[in-house]
Short mmCIF file of C-alpha atoms in Angstrom, two decimals:
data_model
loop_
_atom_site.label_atom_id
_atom_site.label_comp_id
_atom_site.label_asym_id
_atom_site.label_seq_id
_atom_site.Cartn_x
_atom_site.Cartn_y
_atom_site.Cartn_z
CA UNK T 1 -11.04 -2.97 -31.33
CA UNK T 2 -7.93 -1.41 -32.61
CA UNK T 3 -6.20 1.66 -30.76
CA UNK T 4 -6.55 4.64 -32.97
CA UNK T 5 -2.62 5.36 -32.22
CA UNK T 6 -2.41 2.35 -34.52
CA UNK T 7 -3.38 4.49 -37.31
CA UNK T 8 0.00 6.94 -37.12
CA UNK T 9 2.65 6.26 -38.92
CA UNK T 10 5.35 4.90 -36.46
CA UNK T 11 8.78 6.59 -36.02
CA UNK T 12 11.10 5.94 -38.98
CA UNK T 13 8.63 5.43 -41.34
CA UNK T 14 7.92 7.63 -43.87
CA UNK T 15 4.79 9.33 -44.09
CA UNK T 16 2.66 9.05 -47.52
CA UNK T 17 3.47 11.97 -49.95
CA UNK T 18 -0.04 13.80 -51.12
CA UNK T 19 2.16 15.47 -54.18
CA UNK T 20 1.26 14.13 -57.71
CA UNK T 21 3.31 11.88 -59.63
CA UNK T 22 6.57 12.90 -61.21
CA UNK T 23 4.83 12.42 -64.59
CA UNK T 24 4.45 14.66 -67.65
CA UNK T 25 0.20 14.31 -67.50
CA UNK T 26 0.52 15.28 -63.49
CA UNK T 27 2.49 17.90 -63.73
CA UNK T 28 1.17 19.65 -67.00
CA UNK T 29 4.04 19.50 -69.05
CA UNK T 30 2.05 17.43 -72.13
CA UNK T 31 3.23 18.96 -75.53
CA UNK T 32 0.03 22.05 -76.44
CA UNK T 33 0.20 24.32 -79.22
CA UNK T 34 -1.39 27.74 -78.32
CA UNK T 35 -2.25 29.60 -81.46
CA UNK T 36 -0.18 32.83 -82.16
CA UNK T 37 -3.31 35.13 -83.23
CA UNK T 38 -1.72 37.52 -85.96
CA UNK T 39 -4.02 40.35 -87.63
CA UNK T 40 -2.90 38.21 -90.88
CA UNK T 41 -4.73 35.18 -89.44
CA UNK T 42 -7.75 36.67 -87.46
CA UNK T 43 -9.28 38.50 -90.49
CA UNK T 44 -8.38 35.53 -93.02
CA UNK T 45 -10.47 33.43 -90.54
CA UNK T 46 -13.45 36.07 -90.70
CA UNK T 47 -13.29 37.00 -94.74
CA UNK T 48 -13.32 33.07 -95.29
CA UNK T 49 -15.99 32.38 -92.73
CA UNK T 50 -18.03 35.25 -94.77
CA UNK T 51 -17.21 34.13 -98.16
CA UNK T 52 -18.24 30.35 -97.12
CA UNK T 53 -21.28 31.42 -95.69
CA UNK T 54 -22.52 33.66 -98.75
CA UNK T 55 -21.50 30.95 -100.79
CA UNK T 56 -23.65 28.74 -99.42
CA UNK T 57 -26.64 30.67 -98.54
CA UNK T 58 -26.73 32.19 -102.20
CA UNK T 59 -27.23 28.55 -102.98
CA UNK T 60 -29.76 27.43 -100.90
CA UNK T 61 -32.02 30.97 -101.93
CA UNK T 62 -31.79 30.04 -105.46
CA UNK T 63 -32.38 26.07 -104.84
CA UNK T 64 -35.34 27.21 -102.59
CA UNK T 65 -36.80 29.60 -104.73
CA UNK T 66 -36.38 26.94 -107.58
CA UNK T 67 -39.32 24.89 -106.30
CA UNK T 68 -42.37 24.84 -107.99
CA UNK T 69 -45.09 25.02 -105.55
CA UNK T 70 -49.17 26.06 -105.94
CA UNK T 71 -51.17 26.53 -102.62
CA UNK T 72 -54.65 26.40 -102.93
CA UNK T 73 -57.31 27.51 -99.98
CA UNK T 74 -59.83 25.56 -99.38
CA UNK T 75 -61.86 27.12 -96.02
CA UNK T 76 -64.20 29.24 -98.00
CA UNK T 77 -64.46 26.94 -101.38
CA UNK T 78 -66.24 24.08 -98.71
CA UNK T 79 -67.92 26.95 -96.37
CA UNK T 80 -71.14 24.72 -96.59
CA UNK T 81 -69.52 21.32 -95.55
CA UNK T 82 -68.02 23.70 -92.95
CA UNK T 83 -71.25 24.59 -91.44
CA UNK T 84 -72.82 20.99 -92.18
CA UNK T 85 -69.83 20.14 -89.22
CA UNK T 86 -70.15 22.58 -86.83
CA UNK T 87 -73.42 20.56 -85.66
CA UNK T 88 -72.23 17.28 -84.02
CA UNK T 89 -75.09 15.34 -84.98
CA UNK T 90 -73.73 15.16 -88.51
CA UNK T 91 -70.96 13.49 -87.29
CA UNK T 92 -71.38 10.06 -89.08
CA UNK T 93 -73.10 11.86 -92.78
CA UNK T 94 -70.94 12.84 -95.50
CA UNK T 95 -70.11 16.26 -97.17
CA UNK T 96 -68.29 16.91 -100.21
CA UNK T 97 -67.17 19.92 -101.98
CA UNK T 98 -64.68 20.50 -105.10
CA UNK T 99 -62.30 22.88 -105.90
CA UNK T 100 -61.01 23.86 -109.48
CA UNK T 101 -57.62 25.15 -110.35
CA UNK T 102 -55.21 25.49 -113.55
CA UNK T 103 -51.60 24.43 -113.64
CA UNK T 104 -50.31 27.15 -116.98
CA UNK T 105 -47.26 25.13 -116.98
CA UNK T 106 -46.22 21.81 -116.27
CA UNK T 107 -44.91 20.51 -113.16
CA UNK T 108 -41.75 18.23 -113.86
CA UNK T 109 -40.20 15.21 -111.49
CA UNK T 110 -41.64 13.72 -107.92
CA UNK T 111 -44.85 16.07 -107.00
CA UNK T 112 -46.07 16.17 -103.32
CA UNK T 113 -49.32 16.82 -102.20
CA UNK T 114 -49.52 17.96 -98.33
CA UNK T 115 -52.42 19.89 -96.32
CA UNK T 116 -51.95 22.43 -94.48
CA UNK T 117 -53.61 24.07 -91.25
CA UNK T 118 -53.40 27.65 -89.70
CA UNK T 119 -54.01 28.83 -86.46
CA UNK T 120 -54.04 24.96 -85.36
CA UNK T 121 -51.66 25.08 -81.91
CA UNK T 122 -50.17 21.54 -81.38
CA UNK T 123 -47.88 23.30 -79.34
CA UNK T 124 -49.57 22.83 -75.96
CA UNK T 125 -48.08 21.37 -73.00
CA UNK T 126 -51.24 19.19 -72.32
CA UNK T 127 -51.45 18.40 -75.81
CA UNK T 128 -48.38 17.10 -76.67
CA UNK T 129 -48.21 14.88 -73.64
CA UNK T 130 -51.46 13.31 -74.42
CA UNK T 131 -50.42 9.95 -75.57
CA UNK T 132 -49.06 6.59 -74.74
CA UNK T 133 -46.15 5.98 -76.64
CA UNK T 134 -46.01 2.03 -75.00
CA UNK T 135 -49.76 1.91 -76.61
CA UNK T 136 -48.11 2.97 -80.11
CA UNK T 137 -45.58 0.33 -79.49
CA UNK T 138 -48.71 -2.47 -79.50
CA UNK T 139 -48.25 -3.29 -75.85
CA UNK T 140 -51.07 -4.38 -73.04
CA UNK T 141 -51.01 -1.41 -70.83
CA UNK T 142 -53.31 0.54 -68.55
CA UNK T 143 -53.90 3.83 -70.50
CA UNK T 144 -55.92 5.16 -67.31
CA UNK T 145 -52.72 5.51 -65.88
CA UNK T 146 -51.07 7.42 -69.08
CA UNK T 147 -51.61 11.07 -69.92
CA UNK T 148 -54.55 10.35 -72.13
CA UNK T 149 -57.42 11.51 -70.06
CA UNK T 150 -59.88 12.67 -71.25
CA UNK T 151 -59.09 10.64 -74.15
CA UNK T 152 -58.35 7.56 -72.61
CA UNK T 153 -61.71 5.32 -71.82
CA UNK T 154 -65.38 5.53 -72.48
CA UNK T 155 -67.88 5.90 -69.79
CA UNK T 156 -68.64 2.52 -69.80
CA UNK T 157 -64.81 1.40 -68.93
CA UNK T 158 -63.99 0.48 -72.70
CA UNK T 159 -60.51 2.09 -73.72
CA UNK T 160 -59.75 4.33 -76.88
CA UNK T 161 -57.51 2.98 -79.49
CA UNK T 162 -55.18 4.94 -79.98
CA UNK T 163 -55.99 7.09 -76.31
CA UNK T 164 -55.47 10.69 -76.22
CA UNK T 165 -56.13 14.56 -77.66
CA UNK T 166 -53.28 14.01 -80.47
CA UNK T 167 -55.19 11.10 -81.69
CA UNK T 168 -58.25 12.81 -81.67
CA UNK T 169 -57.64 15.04 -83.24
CA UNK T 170 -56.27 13.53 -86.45
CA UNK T 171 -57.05 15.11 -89.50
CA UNK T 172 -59.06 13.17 -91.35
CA UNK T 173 -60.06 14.92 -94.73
CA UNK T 174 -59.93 12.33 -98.01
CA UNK T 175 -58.50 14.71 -100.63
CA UNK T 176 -59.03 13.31 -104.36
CA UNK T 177 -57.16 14.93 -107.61
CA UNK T 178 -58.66 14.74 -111.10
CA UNK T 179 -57.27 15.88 -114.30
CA UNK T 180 -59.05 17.11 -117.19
CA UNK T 181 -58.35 15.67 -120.67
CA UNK T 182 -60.41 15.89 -123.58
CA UNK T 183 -63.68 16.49 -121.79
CA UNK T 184 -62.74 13.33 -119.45
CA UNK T 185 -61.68 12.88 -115.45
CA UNK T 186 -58.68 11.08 -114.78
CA UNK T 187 -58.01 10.46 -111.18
CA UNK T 188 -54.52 11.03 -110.41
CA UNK T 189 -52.86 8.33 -108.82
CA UNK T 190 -51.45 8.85 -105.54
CA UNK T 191 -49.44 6.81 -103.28
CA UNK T 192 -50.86 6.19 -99.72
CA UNK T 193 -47.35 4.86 -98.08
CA UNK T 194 -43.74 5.75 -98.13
CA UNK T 195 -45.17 9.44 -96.51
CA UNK T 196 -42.95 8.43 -93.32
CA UNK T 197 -40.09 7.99 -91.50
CA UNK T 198 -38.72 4.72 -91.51
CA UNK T 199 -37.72 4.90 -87.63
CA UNK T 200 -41.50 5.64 -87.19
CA UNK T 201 -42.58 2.94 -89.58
CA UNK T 202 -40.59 0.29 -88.23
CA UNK T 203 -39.60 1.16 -84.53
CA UNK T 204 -42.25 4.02 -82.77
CA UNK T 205 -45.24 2.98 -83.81
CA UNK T 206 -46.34 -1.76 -83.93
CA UNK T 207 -49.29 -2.93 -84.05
CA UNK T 208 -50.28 -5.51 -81.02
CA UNK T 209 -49.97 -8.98 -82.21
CA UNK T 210 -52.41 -11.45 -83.05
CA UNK T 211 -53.81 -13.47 -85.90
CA UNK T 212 -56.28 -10.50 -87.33
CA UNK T 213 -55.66 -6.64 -86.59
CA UNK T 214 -59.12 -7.04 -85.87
CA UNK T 215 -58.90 -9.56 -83.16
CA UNK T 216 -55.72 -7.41 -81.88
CA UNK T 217 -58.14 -4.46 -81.40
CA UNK T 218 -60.94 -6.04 -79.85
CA UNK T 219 -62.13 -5.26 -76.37
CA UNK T 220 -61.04 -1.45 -77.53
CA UNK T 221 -63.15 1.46 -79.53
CA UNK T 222 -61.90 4.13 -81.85
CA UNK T 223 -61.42 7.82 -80.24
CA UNK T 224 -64.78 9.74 -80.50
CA UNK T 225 -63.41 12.00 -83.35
CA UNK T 226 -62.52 9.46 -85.71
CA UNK T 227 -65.66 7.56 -88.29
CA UNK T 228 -63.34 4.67 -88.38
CA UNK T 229 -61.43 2.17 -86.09
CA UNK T 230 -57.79 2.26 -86.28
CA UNK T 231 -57.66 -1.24 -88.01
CA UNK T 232 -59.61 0.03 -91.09
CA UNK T 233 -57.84 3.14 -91.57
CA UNK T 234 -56.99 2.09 -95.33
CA UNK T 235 -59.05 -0.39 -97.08
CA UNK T 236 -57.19 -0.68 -100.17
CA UNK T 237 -53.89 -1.66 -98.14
CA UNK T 238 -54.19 -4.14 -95.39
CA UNK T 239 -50.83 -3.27 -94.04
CA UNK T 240 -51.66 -0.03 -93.80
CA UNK T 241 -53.70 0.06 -91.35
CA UNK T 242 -53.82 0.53 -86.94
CA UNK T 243 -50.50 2.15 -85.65
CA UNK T 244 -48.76 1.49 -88.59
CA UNK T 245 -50.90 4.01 -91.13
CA UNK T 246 -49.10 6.61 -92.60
CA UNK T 247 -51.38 9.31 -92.66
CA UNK T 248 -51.91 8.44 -88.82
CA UNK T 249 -47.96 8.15 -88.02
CA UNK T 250 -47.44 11.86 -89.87
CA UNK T 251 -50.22 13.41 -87.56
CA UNK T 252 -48.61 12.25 -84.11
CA UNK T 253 -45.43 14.08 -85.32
CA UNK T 254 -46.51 17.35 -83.77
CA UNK T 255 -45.92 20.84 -85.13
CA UNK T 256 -43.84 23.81 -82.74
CA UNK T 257 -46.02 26.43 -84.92
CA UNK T 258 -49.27 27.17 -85.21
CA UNK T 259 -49.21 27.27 -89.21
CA UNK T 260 -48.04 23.74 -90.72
CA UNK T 261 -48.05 21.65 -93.29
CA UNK T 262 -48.21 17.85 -93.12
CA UNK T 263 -47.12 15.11 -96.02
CA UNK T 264 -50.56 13.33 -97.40
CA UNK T 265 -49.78 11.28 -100.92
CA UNK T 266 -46.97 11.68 -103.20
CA UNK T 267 -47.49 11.17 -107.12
CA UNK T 268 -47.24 7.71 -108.48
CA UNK T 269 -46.00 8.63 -111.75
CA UNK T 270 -47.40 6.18 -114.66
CA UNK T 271 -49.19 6.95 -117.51
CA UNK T 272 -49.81 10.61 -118.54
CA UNK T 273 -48.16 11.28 -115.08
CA UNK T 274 -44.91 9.79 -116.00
CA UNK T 275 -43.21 13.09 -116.14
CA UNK T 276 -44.72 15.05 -113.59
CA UNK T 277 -48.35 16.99 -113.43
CA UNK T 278 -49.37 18.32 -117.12
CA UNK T 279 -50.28 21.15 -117.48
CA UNK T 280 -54.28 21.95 -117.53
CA UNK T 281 -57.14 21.96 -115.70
CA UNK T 282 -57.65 19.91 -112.77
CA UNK T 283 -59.84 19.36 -109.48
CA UNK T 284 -59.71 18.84 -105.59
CA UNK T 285 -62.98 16.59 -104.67
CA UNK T 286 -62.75 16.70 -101.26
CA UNK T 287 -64.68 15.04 -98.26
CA UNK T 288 -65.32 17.50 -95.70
CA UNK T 289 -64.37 15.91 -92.15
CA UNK T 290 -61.96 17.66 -90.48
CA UNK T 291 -64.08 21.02 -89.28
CA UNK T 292 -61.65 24.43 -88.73
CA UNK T 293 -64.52 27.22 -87.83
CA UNK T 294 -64.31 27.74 -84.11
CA UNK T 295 -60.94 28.18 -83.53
CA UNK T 296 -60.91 30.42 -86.99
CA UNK T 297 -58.77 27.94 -89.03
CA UNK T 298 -57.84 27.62 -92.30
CA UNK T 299 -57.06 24.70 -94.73
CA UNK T 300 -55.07 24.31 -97.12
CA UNK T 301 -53.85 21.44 -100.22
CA UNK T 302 -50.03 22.57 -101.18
CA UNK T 303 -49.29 20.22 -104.71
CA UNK T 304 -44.91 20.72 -104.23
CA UNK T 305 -41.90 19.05 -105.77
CA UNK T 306 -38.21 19.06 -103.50
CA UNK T 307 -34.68 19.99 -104.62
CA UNK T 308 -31.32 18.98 -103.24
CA UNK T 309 -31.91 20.94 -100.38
CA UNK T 310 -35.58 20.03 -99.60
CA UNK T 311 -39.03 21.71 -100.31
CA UNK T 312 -39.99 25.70 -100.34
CA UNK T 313 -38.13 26.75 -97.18
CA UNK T 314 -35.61 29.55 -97.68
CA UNK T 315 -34.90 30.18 -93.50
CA UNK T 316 -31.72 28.14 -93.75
CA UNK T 317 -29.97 29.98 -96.60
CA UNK T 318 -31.60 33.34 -95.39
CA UNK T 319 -29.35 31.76 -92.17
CA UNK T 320 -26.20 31.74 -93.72
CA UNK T 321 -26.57 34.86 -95.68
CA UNK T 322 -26.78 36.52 -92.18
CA UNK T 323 -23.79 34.40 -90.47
CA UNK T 324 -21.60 35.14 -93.40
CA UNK T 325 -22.12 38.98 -94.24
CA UNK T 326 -21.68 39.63 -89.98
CA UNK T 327 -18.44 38.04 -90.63
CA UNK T 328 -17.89 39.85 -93.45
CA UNK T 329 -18.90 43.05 -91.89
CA UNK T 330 -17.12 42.19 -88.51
CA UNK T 331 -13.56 41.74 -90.34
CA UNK T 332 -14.02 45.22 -92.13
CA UNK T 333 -14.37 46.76 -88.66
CA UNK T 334 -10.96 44.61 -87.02
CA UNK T 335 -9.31 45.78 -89.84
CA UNK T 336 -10.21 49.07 -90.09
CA UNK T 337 -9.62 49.04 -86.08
CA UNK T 338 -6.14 48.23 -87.31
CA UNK T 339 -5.54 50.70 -89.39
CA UNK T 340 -6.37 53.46 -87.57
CA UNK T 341 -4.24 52.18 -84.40
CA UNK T 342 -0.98 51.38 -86.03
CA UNK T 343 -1.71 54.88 -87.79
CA UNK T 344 -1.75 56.27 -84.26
CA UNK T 345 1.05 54.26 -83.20
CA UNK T 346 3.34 55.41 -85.58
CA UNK T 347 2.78 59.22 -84.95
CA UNK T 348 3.58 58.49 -81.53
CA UNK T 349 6.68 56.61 -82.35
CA UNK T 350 7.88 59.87 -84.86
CA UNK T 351 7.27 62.07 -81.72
#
């Protein structure tokens, strides 16, 4: 063991220096520039702030308010289907209703067709957690351990696919459009895919591998909401079907507010739809699934096109309308400020 006077320095030797290095990072002498704030430069930095801001925000008004947009309410239109699903026992019948509107002009470029639900709160803590992402991501894994529960397994020990209240509660409505011309229905065509993110499509959400989505499913059952398992989703499109479906991927994307709107088919535009929606008569037939009465919701089907700047949403140039006329208004007052004290100063320097 070594004495601890071994530890001292010994006499003559120099003991070690705690100072920092004789360097110009050390000892703060780096090259700064500290900005000389002038009157001249302080209001020129608030007047262009202001002007920027306007600017902007007086564009994205007029691009927002340059969307065409028609909302139509369909809670009262379908008040029978409504009631028809408030008993549970007419959970696996079928109720349809239809819903007539006019387009007086025509609707021009890419058209959007969403639904929309009020008084719907996604927002919950519980909620929200209710889900197993490594599920989504086609993995093997225990969902009695995830948040899923109640959601999660059947009494008899078989487990939901997908597990968990989001799931659920998908909504599940099959919204049709028809347009009149000369005395005849044309469906419109809508597209089924492309409705959502491609980091969703292609990284969130995998189906479990195997030969058959059907085989990858087996041993599981469909959540007690849905009238389909999650590998027949979409019969038309085999590859949209399980994790992978649109319409399923856009509902786990929760909503903050109670009131939202959710992306369900975009035009396809051939044929007399080349151009947009025509103007005329048309129809919602809709299949009544998704039931809204007891928490006093209401449904909606929003037919939208999108500008530059995105869909019907004026908050963000309502935003910078505000930022840039306090800006405005704030360099009126330093300047004014200004005025008034080098007014004062020079009377006192007269005196």
């Amino acid at each position: 063991m070594k004495n601890k006077t071994s530890f001292l320095p010994r006499e003559g030797e120099a003991q070690p220096s705690r100072c920092p290095d004789n360097s110009a990072f050390k000892q703060q002498r780096l090259p700064a520039w500290k900005p000389q704030l002038t009157i001249a430069s302080v209001l020129s930095s608030f007047f262009l702030t202001g002007a920027f801001c306007l600017t902007v925000g007086v564009c994205l008004v007029l691009s927002a308010n340059s969307v065409r947009e028609i909302q139509i309410d369909y809670s009262d239109k379908c008040s029978d289907c409504s009631k028809f699903r408030e008993n549970s026992s007419n959970w696996n019948k079928e109720c349809h209703c239809s819903v007539n509107f006019t387009l007086k002009e025509d609707i021009l470029g890419d058209v959007f067709m969403y639904y929309g639900l009020q008084n719907f709160y996604q927002n919950h803590r519980r909620y929200v957690m209710s889900r197993s992402d490594a599920q989504l991501l086609g993995r093997n894994v225990n969902i009695q351990r995830s948040y899923c529960a109640p959601f999660s397994t059947y009494r008899n020990g078989t487990p939901m696919a997908p597990c968990g209240a989001i799931a659920n509660s998908m909504f599940n409505d099959t919204i049709d459009l028809f347009y009149s011309r000369n005395s005849s229905l044309i469906q419109v065509p809508l597209l089924r895919t492309g409705n959502s993110w491609w980091t969703d499509k292609n990284v969130k959400f995998r189906n479990p591998e195997s030969y058959n989505l059907s085989s990858a499913f087996a041993g599981t059952a469909r959540p007690p909401y849905w009238q389909k398992p999650a590998y027949l989703l979409d019969e038309e499109d085999e590859r949209n079907n399980g994790y992978v479906n649109d319409d399923f991927i856009v509902w786990m994307r929760v909503s903050a507010f109670a009131t939202f709107r959710n992306l369900y088919r975009r035009l396809r535009r051939v044929r007399h739809f080349a151009e947009g929606l025509p103007a005329g008569n048309y129809t919602f037939w809709i299949s009544y699934n998704f039931p809204v009465a007891r928490f006093k919701g209401r449904k909606h089907v929003i037919l939208s096109t999108v500008v530059w700047s995105g869909g019907s949403n004026p908050f963000l140039g309502i935003a910078y309308l505000v930022s840039g006329t306090a800006a405005t208004l704030t360099g009126f007052v330093i300047t004014g400020i200004h005025l008034k004290l080098r007014k004062k100063k020079t009377y006192f320097q007269r005196q």
